[in-house]
Each structure stands twice: as C-alpha cells, then as structure tokens.
Tab-separated table of C-alpha atoms in Angstrom:
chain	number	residue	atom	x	y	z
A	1	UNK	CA	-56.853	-27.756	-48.480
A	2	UNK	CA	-60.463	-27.658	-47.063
A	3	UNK	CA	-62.454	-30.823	-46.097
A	4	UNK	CA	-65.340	-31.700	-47.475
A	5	UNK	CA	-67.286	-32.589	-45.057
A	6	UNK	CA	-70.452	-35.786	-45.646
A	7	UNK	CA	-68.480	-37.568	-49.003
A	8	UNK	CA	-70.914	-40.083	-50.806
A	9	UNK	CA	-69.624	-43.192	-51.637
A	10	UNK	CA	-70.866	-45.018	-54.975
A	11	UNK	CA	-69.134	-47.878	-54.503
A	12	UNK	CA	-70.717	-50.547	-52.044
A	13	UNK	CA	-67.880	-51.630	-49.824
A	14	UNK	CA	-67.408	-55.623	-50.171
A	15	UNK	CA	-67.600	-57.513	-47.169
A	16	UNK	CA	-63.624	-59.447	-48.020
A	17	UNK	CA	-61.052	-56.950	-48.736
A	18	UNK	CA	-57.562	-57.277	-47.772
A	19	UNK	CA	-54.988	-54.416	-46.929
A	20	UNK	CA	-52.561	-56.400	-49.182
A	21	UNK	CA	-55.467	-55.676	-52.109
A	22	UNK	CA	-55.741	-52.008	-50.787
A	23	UNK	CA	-51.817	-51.443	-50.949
A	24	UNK	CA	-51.893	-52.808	-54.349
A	25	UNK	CA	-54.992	-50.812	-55.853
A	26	UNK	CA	-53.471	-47.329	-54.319
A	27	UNK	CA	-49.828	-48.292	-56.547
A	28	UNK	CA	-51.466	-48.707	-59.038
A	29	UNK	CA	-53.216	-45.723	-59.428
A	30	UNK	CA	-50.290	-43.779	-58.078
A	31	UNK	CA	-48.340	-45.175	-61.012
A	32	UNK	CA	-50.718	-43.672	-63.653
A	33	UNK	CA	-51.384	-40.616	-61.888
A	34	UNK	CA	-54.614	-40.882	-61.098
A	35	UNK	CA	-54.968	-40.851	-57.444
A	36	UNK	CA	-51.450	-40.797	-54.509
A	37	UNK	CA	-52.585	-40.503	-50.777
A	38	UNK	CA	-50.660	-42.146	-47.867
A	39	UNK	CA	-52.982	-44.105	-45.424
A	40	UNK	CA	-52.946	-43.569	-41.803
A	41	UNK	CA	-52.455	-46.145	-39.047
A	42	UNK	CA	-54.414	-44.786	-36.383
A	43	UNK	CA	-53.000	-46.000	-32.640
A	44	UNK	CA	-55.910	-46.836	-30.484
A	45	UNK	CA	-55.422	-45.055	-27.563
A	46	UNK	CA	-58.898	-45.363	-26.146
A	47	UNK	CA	-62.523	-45.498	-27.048
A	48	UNK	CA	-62.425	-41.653	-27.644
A	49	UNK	CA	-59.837	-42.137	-30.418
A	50	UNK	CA	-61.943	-44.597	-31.707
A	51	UNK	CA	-65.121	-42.615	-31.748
A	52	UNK	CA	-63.443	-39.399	-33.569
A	53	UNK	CA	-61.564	-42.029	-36.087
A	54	UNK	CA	-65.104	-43.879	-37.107
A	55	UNK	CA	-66.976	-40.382	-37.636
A	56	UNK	CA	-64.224	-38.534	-39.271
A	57	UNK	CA	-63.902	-41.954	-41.812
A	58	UNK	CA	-67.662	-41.835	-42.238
A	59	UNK	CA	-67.544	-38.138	-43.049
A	60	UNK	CA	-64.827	-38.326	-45.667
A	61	UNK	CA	-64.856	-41.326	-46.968
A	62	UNK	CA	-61.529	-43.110	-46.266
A	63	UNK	CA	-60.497	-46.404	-44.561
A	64	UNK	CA	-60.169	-46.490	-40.889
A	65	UNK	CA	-56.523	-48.345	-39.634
A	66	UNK	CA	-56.462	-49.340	-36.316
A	67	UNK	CA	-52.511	-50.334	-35.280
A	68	UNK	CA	-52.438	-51.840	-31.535
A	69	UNK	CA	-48.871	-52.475	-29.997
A	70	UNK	CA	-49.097	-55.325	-27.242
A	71	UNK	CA	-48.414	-53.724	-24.619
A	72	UNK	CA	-51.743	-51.986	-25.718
A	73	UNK	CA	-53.806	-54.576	-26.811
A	74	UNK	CA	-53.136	-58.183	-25.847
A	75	UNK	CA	-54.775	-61.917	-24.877
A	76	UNK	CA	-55.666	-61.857	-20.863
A	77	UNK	CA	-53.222	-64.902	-20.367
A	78	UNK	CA	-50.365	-62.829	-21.585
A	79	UNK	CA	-51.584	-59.612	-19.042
A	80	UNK	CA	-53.610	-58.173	-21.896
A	81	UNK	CA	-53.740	-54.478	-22.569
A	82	UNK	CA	-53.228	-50.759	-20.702
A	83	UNK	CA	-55.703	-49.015	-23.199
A	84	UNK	CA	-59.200	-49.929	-21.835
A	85	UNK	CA	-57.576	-53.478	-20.281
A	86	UNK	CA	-58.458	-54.989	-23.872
A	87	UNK	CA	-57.578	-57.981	-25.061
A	88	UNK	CA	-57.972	-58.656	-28.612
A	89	UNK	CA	-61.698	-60.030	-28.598
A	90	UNK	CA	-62.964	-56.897	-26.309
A	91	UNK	CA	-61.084	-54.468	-28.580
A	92	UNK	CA	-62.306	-56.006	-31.959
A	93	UNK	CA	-66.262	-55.524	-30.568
A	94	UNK	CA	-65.969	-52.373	-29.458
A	95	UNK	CA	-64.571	-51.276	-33.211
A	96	UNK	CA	-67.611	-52.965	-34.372
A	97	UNK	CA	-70.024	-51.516	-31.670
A	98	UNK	CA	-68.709	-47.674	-32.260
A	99	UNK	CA	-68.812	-48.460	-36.112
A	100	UNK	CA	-72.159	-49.154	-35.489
A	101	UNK	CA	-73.395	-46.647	-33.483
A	102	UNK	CA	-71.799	-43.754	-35.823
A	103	UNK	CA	-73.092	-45.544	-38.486
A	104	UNK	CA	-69.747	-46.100	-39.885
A	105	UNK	CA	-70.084	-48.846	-43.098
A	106	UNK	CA	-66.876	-47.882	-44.901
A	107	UNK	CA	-63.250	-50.049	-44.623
A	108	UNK	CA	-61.815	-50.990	-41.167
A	109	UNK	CA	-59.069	-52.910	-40.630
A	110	UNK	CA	-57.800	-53.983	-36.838
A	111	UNK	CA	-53.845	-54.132	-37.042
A	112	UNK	CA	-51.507	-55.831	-34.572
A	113	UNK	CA	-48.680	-53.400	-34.585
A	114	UNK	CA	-44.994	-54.678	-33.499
A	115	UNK	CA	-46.465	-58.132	-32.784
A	116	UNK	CA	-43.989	-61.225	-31.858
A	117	UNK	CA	-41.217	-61.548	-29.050
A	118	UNK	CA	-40.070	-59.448	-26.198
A	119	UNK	CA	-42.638	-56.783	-27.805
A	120	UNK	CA	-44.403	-56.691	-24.696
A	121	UNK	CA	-41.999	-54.359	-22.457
A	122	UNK	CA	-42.290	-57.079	-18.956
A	123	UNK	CA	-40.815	-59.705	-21.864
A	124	UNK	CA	-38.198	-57.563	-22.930
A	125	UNK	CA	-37.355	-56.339	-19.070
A	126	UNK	CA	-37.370	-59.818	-18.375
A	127	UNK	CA	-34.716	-60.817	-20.834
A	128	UNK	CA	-36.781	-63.898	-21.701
A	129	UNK	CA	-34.923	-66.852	-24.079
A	130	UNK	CA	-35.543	-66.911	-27.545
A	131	UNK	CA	-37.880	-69.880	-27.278
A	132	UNK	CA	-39.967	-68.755	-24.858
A	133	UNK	CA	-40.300	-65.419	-25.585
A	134	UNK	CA	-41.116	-66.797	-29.628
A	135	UNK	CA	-44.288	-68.711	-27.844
A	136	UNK	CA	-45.168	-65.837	-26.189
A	137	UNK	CA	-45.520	-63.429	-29.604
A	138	UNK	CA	-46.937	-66.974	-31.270
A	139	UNK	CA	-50.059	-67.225	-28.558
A	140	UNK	CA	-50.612	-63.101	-29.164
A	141	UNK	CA	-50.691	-63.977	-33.084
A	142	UNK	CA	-53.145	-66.654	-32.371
A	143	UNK	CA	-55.874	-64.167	-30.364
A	144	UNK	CA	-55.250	-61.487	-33.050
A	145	UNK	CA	-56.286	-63.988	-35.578
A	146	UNK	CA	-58.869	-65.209	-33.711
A	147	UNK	CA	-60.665	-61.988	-32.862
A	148	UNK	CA	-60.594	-61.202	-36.296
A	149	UNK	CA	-57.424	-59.049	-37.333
A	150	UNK	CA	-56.265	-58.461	-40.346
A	151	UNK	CA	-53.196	-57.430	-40.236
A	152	UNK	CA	-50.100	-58.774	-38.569
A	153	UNK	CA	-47.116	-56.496	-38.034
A	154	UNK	CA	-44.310	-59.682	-37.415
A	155	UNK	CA	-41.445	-57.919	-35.768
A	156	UNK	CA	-38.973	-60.274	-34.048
A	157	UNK	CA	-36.052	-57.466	-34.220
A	158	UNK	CA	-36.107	-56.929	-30.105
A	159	UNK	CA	-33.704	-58.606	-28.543
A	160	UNK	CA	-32.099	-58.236	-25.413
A	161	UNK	CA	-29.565	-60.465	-25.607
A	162	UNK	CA	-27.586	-58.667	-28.838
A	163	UNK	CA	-26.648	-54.616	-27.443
A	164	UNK	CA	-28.147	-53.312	-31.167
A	165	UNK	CA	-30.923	-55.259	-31.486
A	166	UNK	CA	-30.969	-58.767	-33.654
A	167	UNK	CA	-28.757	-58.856	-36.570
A	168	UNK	CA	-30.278	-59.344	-39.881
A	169	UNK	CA	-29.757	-62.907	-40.606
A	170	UNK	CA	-31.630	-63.527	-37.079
A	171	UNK	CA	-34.271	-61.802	-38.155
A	172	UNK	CA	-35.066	-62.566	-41.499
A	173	UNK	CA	-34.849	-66.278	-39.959
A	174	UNK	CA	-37.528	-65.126	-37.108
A	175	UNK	CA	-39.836	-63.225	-39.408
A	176	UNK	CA	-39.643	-66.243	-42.160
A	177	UNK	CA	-41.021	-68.824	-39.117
A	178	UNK	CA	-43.548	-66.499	-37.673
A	179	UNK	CA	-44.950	-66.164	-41.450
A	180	UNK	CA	-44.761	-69.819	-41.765
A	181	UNK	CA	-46.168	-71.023	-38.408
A	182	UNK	CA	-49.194	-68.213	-38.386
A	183	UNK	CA	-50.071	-68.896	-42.069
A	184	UNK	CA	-50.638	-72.941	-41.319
A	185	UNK	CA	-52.292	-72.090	-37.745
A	186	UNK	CA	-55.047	-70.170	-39.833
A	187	UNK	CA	-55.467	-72.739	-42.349
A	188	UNK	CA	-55.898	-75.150	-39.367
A	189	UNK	CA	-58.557	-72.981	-37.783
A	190	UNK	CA	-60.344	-71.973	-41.069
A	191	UNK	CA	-59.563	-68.104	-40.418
A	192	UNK	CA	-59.780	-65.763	-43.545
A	193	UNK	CA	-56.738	-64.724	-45.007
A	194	UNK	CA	-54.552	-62.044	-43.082
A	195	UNK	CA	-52.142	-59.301	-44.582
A	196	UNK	CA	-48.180	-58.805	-43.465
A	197	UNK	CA	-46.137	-56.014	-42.423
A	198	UNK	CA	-42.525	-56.789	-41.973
A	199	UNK	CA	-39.395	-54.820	-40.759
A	200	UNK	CA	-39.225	-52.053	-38.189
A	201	UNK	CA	-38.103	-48.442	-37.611
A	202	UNK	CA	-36.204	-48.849	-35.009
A	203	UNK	CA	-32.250	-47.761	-35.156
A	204	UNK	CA	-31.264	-50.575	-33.637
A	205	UNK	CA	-33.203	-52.985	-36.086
A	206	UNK	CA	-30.693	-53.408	-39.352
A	207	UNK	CA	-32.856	-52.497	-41.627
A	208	UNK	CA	-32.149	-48.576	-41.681
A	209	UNK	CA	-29.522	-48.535	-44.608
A	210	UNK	CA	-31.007	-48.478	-48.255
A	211	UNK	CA	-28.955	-51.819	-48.843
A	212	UNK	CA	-29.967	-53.944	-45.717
A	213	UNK	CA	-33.759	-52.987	-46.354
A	214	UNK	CA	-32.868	-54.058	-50.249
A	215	UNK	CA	-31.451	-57.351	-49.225
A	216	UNK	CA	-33.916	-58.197	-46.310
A	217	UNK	CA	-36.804	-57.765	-48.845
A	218	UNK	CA	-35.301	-59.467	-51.858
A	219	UNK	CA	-34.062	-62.958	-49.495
A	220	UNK	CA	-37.638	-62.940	-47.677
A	221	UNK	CA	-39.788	-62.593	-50.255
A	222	UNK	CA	-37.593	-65.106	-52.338
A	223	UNK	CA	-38.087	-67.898	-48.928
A	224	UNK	CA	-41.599	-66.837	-48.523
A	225	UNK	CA	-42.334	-67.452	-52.459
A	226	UNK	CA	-40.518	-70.724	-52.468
A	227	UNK	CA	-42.702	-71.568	-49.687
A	228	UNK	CA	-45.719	-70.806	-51.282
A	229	UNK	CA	-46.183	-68.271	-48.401
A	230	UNK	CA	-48.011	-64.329	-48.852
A	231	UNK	CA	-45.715	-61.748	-49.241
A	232	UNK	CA	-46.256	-58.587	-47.030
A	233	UNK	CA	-48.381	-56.116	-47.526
A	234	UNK	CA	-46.467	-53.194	-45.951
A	235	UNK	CA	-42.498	-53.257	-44.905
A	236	UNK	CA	-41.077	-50.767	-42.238
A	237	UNK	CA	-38.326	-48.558	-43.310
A	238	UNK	CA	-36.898	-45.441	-41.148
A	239	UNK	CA	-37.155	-42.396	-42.709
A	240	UNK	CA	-35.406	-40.178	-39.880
A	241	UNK	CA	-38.289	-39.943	-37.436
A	242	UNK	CA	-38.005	-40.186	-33.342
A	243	UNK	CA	-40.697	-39.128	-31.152
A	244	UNK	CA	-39.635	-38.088	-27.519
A	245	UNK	CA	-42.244	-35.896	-25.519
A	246	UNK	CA	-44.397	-33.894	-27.649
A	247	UNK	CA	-42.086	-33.450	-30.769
A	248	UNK	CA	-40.487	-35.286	-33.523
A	249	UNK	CA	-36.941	-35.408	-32.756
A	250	UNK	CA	-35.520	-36.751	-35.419
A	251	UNK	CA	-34.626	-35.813	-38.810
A	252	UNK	CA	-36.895	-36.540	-41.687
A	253	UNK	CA	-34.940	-37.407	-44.815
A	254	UNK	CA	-36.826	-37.029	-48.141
A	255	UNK	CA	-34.236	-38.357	-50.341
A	256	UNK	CA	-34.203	-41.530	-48.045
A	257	UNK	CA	-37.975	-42.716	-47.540
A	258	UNK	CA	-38.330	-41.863	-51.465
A	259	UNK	CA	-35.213	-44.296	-51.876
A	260	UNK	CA	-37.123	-47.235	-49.547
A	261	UNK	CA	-40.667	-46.880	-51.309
A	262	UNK	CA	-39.143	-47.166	-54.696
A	263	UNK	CA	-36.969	-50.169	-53.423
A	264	UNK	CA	-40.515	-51.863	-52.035
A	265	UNK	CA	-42.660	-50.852	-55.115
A	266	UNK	CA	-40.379	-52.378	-57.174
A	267	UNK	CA	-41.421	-55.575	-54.833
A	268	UNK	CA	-44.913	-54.880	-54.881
A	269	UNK	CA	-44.412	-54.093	-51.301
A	270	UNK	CA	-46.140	-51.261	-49.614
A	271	UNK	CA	-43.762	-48.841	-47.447
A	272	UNK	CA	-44.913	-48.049	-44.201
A	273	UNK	CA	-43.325	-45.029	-41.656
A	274	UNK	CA	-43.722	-45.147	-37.962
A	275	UNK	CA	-43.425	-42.586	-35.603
A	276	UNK	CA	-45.045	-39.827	-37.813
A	277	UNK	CA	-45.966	-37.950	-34.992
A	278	UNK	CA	-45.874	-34.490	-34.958
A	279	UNK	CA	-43.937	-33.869	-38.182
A	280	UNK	CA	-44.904	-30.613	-39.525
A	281	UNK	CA	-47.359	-30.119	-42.302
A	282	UNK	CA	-44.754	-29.121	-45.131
A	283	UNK	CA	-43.074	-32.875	-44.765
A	284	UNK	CA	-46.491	-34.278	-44.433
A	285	UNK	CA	-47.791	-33.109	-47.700
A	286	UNK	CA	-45.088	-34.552	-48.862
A	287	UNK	CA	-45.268	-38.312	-48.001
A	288	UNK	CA	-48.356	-38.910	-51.080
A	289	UNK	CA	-45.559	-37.815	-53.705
A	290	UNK	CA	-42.757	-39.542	-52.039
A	291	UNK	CA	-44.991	-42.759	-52.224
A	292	UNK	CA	-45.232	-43.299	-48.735
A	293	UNK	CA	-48.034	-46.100	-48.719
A	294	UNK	CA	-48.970	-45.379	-45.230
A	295	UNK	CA	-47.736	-43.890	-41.787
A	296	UNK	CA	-48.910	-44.604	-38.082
A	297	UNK	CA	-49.666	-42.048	-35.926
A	298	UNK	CA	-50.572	-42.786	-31.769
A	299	UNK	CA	-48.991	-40.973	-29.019
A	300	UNK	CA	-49.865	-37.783	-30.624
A	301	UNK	CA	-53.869	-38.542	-30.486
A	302	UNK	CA	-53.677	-39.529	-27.124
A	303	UNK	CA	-51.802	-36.788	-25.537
A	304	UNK	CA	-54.693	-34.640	-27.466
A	305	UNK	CA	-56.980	-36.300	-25.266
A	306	UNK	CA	-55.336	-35.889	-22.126
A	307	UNK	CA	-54.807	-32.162	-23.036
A	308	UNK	CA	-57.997	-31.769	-23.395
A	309	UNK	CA	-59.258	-33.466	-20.087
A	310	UNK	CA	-56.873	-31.381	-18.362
A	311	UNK	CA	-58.026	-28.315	-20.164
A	312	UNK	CA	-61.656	-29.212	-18.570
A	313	UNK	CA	-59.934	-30.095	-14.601
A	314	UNK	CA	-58.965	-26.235	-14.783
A	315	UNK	CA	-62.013	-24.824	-15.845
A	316	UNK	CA	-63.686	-26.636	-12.982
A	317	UNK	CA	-61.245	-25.818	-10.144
A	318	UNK	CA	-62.347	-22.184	-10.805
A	319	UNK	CA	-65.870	-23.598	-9.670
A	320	UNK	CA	-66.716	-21.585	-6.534
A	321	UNK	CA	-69.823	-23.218	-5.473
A	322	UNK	CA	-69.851	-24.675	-2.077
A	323	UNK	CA	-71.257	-27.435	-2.336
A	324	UNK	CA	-69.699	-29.046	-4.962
A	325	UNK	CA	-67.475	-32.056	-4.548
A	326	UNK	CA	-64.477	-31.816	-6.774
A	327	UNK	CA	-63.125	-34.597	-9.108
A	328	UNK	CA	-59.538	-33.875	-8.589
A	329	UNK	CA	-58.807	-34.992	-11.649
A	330	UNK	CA	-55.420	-33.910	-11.925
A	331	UNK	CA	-53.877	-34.814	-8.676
A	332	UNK	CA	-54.843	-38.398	-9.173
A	333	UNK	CA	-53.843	-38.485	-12.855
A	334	UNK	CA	-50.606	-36.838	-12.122
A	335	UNK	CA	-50.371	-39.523	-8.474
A	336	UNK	CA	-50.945	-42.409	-11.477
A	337	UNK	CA	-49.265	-41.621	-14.342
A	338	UNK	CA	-45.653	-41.382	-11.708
A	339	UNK	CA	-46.283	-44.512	-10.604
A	340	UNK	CA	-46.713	-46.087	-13.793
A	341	UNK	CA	-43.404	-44.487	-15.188
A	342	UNK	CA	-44.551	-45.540	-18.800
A	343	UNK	CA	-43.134	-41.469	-19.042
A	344	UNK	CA	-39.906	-43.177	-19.108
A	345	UNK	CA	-39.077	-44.091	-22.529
A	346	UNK	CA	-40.681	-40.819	-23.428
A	347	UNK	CA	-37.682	-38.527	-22.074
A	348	UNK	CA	-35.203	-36.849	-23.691
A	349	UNK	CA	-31.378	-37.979	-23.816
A	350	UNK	CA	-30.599	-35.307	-21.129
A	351	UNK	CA	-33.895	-35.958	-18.672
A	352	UNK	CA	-33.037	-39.243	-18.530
A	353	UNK	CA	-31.701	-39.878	-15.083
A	354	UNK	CA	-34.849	-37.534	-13.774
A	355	UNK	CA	-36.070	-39.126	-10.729
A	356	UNK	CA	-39.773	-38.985	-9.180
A	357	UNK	CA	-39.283	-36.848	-6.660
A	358	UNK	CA	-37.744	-34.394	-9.059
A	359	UNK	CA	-40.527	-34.357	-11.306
A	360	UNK	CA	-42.838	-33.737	-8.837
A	361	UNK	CA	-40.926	-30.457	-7.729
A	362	UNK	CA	-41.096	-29.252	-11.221
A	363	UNK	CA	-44.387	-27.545	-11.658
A	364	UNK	CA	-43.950	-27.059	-15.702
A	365	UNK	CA	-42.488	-30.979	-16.204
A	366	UNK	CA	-44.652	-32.894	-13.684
A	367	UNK	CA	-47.706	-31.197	-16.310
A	368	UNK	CA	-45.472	-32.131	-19.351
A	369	UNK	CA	-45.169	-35.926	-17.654
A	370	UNK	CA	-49.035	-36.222	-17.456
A	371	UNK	CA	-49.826	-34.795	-20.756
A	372	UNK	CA	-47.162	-37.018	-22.674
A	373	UNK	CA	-48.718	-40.224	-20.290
A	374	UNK	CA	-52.661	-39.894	-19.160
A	375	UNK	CA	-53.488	-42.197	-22.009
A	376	UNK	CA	-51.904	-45.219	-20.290
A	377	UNK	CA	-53.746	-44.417	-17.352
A	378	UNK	CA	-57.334	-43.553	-18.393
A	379	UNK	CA	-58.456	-47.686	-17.634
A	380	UNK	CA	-57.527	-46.916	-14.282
A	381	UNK	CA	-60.797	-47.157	-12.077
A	382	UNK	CA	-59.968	-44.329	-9.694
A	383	UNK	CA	-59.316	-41.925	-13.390
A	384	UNK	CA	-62.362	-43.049	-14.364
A	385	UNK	CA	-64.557	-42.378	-11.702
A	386	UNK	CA	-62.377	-38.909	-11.171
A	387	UNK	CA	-63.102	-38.176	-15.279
A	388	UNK	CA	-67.134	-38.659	-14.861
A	389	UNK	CA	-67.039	-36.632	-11.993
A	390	UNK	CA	-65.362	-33.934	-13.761
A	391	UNK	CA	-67.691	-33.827	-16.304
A	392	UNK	CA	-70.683	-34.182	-14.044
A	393	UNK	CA	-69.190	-31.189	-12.357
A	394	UNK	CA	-69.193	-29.307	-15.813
A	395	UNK	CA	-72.709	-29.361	-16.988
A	396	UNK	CA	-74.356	-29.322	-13.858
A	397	UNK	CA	-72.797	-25.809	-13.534
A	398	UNK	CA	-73.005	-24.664	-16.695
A	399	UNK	CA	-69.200	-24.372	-17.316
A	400	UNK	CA	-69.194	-26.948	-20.493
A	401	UNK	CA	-72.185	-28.231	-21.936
A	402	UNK	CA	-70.866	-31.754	-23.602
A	403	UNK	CA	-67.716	-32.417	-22.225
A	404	UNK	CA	-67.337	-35.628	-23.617
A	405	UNK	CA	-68.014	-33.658	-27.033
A	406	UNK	CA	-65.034	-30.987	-26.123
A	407	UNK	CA	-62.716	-33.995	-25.559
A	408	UNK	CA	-63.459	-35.689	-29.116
A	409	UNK	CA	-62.715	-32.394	-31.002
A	410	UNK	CA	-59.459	-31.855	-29.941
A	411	UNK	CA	-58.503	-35.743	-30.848
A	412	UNK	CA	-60.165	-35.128	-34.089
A	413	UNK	CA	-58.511	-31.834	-34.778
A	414	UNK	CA	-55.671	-33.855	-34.628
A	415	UNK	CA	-57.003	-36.579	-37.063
A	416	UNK	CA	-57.758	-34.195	-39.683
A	417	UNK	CA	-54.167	-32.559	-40.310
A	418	UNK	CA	-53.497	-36.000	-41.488
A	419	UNK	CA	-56.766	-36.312	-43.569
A	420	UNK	CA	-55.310	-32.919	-45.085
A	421	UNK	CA	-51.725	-33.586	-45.751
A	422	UNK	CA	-52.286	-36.898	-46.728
A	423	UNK	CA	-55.289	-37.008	-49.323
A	424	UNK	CA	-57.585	-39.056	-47.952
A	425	UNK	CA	-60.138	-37.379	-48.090
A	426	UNK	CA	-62.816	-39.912	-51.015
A	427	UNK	CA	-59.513	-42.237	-50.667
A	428	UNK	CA	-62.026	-45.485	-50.125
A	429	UNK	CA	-64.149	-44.722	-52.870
A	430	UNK	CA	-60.834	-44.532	-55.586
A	431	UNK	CA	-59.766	-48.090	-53.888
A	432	UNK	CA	-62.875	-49.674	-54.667
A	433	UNK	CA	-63.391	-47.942	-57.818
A	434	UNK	CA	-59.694	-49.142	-58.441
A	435	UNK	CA	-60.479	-52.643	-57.277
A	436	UNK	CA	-64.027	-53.117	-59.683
A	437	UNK	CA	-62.133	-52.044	-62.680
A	438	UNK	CA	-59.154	-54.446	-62.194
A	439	UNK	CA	-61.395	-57.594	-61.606
C-alpha cells in the first residue's frame, strides 16, 4: 500500500470530540463495512517523536494519540517525567506549540497511559501501602485532568504486595473507585468530560484469559452503570505480545485478540493492544480485520531516534579536521544510559543477571544497551549539549546538511509502517464524516 501523501479533509474538525465518540464512530462503520482501521497510540518519547507524529497526521489525515506512562510524563511534586523532564502542563503545550508550528489542525488527543498506583517504578520499588500509593496515582489523575487530557488509562493491577500482580476482585474494586473519585473531582473543577481505558496487558494482571476479561467487563460496566458513571472507551486485553530489546518476543495469537474485541464490541467497548512493537507487517495488516480498535506503539520510535543519532556520532568521528572539537556523543550517552539502568527491564530472561562492568566489555551489547535506552536519557543536560554539538559539527563540515531533519525521518519511517498496516491513512475524515451523519 502506497501513501498518499497531502490528504484534504472536508470535514471541519469540531473543537469537543471525545475518544469514547471516536471508538464508537470507527464500530460502527466497521460493522457495515464501510471503513476498519486500528488507531495508533503513539508513546511520546521526545519532542522529535512529536514533531514526525504532528506532520505525518497533517499529511494523511488521521488522529494523532499521544499515550504517556508516568514514569514519562508526570506532576513535579510526584518527580515528574524522564522524557523532556515534563510534567503534564509542559507536555500538553508543547503538543499544542508543535501542532502549531506544523500547522497541524486535525484530532489530538493527550493520553495518560498506565495511570494510578505503584505505576511510577520508585512507587513500585518502594513497595508503598495501598493507601498511599492510591493518593499518589489520584494527585497524577488530577494534573492530567488539569492540563487538559483526555484520556485516562486507570490501571491499579501493580501490586507488590501479591507475587502475580492484584487479583481480580482487587482490581475491579480499585478501577471502580478511581472511576468514581476522578469523575466527581472533574465535576468539582468544571473540567470537560474525559474518556476511560481499563485493564492491562500485563501477564501478571488477571485479565489474560477470554473468561476473566468477559467477567471483569460485564461486573464493571454493570457498577459503573448503576453509578451513573462513563463506561470506558478502550479495555486492555493481551493478545500474546512482549517486547524485550529490539523485538517482539512474544507470540501473537489471532484467534485470541479476535476473541477479546468481539467480547468488548459486544460491550460497546473499544479493544486496545499494548506492546505492538515490532510485530511484523503480515500480523499488522491484520489487526483492522481482527477489530483491533487501537494499539500503542513507544519504545520502538524512540530507539529509531537514538539509532539515528548514533548513526550521525559515526559519521562525525571520521571528521579529520584539526581543529574541530568533538561532541563525543556516544561515550557520554553510553556513560548515561549505564547509570540510569532503565536497560534493565529491557533484557532478556537469560541477560538478566548481566552486570555493568560486563556490558561495558561487550563491544556489540554495550551498543545494543544504548540503542534500546538513549531515549530516557536525551533530557539529560550533558546529552544535550553533546547532541547540538554533534550536529554543529555536521553542517559546518559538510558531512550532513539538516541533521535534525535526518533524525525525524528515521522516527517517521517508523510511523508510517503503522499508517500502512493499519489504514489510517483519511481515517479522521471517515470519523467525522461518521460522526455528522449519526447526529
């Protein structure tokens, strides 16, 4: 399939739209054939991710999804965020100032991905109570709303005081108060409505059998009806995926996520994959058909970016003039990404028990490490002054003429086997078209 590049839009985009009226427009047309694509949560692994997102949404016309974790993306008074040290405010305006500048005017919608307790890995570490660590995820929910979200992932299955993660009576009682307590925080503050994603793909969640994720959705919306609460947009199901270095690891199973988006259809429900990363094109195509509502991609786009910065450090250590001061970019990327050890939960099974200092005599994995890692460490002052260096370095000699240009085409080479497999491609035009004709 070949993009088609500058899509007009007929439809003027209205200024209140929720994901939950999104998720409902796309089943519908799926349902009479007219129109199946699977949306994209895009993880916002730095302002370059943001920049080739906005322009690549302009350019074919379909709705931009920004999913922050918070460990990404949090309030200051909680430690806020490694991706640009945002906090929720600072990340919302610079969505609005790239949109801007791109001249972006189509749908965006700022996600809080895996918000609520011991999602924040110093919380989890920490083995914090349930109260506290509840208070916690409920002051994050409160800056997402006020900065102007407009979606909130609540995922209270983390636990570290059950070995598999909370059972599912603990969470459905979790995920029931969260909905509750946010929904009459935003009345009290006169906030717009907000859209809900509930569940999780983790293994260790109780929601990966077909039954569980039947029975969690059935009881919950049934509480959060009685209540008088909104039911969620999108609900997390796994469909076999595991991301561990640069590859998905795990198994996809068709036959399964087809299973979970019939059971959440049939619930007006969304269903929503994570860890979509790197799946090969054959299984992407696929997702549209298997009416996978939408799928979040984020590790993948940033280790594009730190490819590509590394890509550019090599080109100029061949730089023979003598006078030239050298960015060392990757010595200090490589010195900072160890010392973060965010690599960590990246490893596979049998690397696990790598040390440091073992890394660091491995040539080929210490490279691996930084590519699989930079992203966390791109905020870093010393990175950043190394990283403008390095491109200084480029042009001056001639070597690269827009490095900063070089860098955004590999993350959006990366973006666009997703706006292939996926359909997107005019997707925001057929969900307002959708969305005039139903009112």
């Amino acid at each position: 399939m070949t993009l088609k590049s500058k899509v007009k839009r007929s439809h003027p985009v209205p200024k209140t739209i929720t994901l939950k009226e999104v998720v409902s427009s796309l089943q519908k047309l799926s349902l009479k054939n007219k129109f199946k694509t699977t949306l994209l949560g895009i993880g916002p692994m730095s302002e370059v991710v943001l920049q080739a997102s906005l322009e690549l949404a302009r350019d074919y016309d379909f709705p931009v999804i920004f999913i922050a974790s918070r460990n990404q993306v949090d309030t200051n008074e909680l430690g806020g965020g490694y991706v640009q040290g945002w906090n929720q405010t600072s990340f919302s305006k610079s969505i609005d100032r790239i949109a801007k500048e791109v001249g972006f005017r189509g749908l965006i919608f700022k996600c809080r991905d895996h918000g609520g307790p011991w999602q924040r890995d110093e919380e989890l570490q920490a083995k914090l109570k349930e109260k506290e660590a509840m208070e916690k995820g409920k002051l994050s929910f409160i800056a997402d709303l006020e900065a102007g979200f407009h979606l909130l992932h609540i995922d209270p299955t983390k636990d570290p005081h059950f070995e598999k993660g909370a059972p599912l009576k603990i969470t459905l009682r979790r995920t029931l108060q969260l909905i509750e307590w946010t929904e009459k925080e935003r009345k009290r503050r006169g906030l717009p409505p907000v859209s809900y994603e509930v569940g999780t793909e983790d293994i260790v969640g109780g929601l990966t059998a077909v039954s569980s994720f039947q029975q969690f959705i059935a009881e919950l919306n049934k509480r959060l009806d009685y209540k008088g609460l909104p039911l969620p947009a999108f609900i997390v199901g796994q469909t076999g995926t595991k991301v561990m270095m640069k590859r998905n690891v795990g198994t996809f199973n068709s036959q399964r996520a087809a299973k979970l988006a019939e059971v959440a259809l049939k619930y007006g429900i969304g269903f929503k994959e994570h860890n979509t990363d790197y799946l090969p094109k054959d299984i992407l195509k696929e997702h549209p058909e298997l009416g996978i509502t939408a799928a979040n991609v984020a590790p993948e786009f940033g280790v594009a970016e730190t490819e590509a910065c590394l890509k550019l450090a090599k080109k100029e250590e061949k730089i023979n003039t003598p006078a030239i001061s050298k960015s060392n970019f990757i010595p200090l990327i490589q010195r900072a990404v160890l010392k973060e050890e965010r690599w960590r939960k990246w490893l596979l099974k049998e690397e696990s028990h790598l040390t440091k200092e073992e890394i660091i005599k491995n040539k080929k994995r210490l490279e691996e490490i930084t590519q699989i890692s930079g992203h966390y460490v791109f905020h870093h002052p010393q990175i950043r002054r190394a990283r403008e260096k390095l491109y200084e370095n480029l042009k001056q000699n001639k070597i690269v003429r827009s490095p900063e240009e070089e860098v955004k085409s590999a993350v959006k080479k990366k973006i666009k086997k997703y706006i292939r497999a996926f359909n997107l491609e005019g997707s925001t035009t057929q969900i307002l078209q959708s969305l005039t004709y139903s009112q």
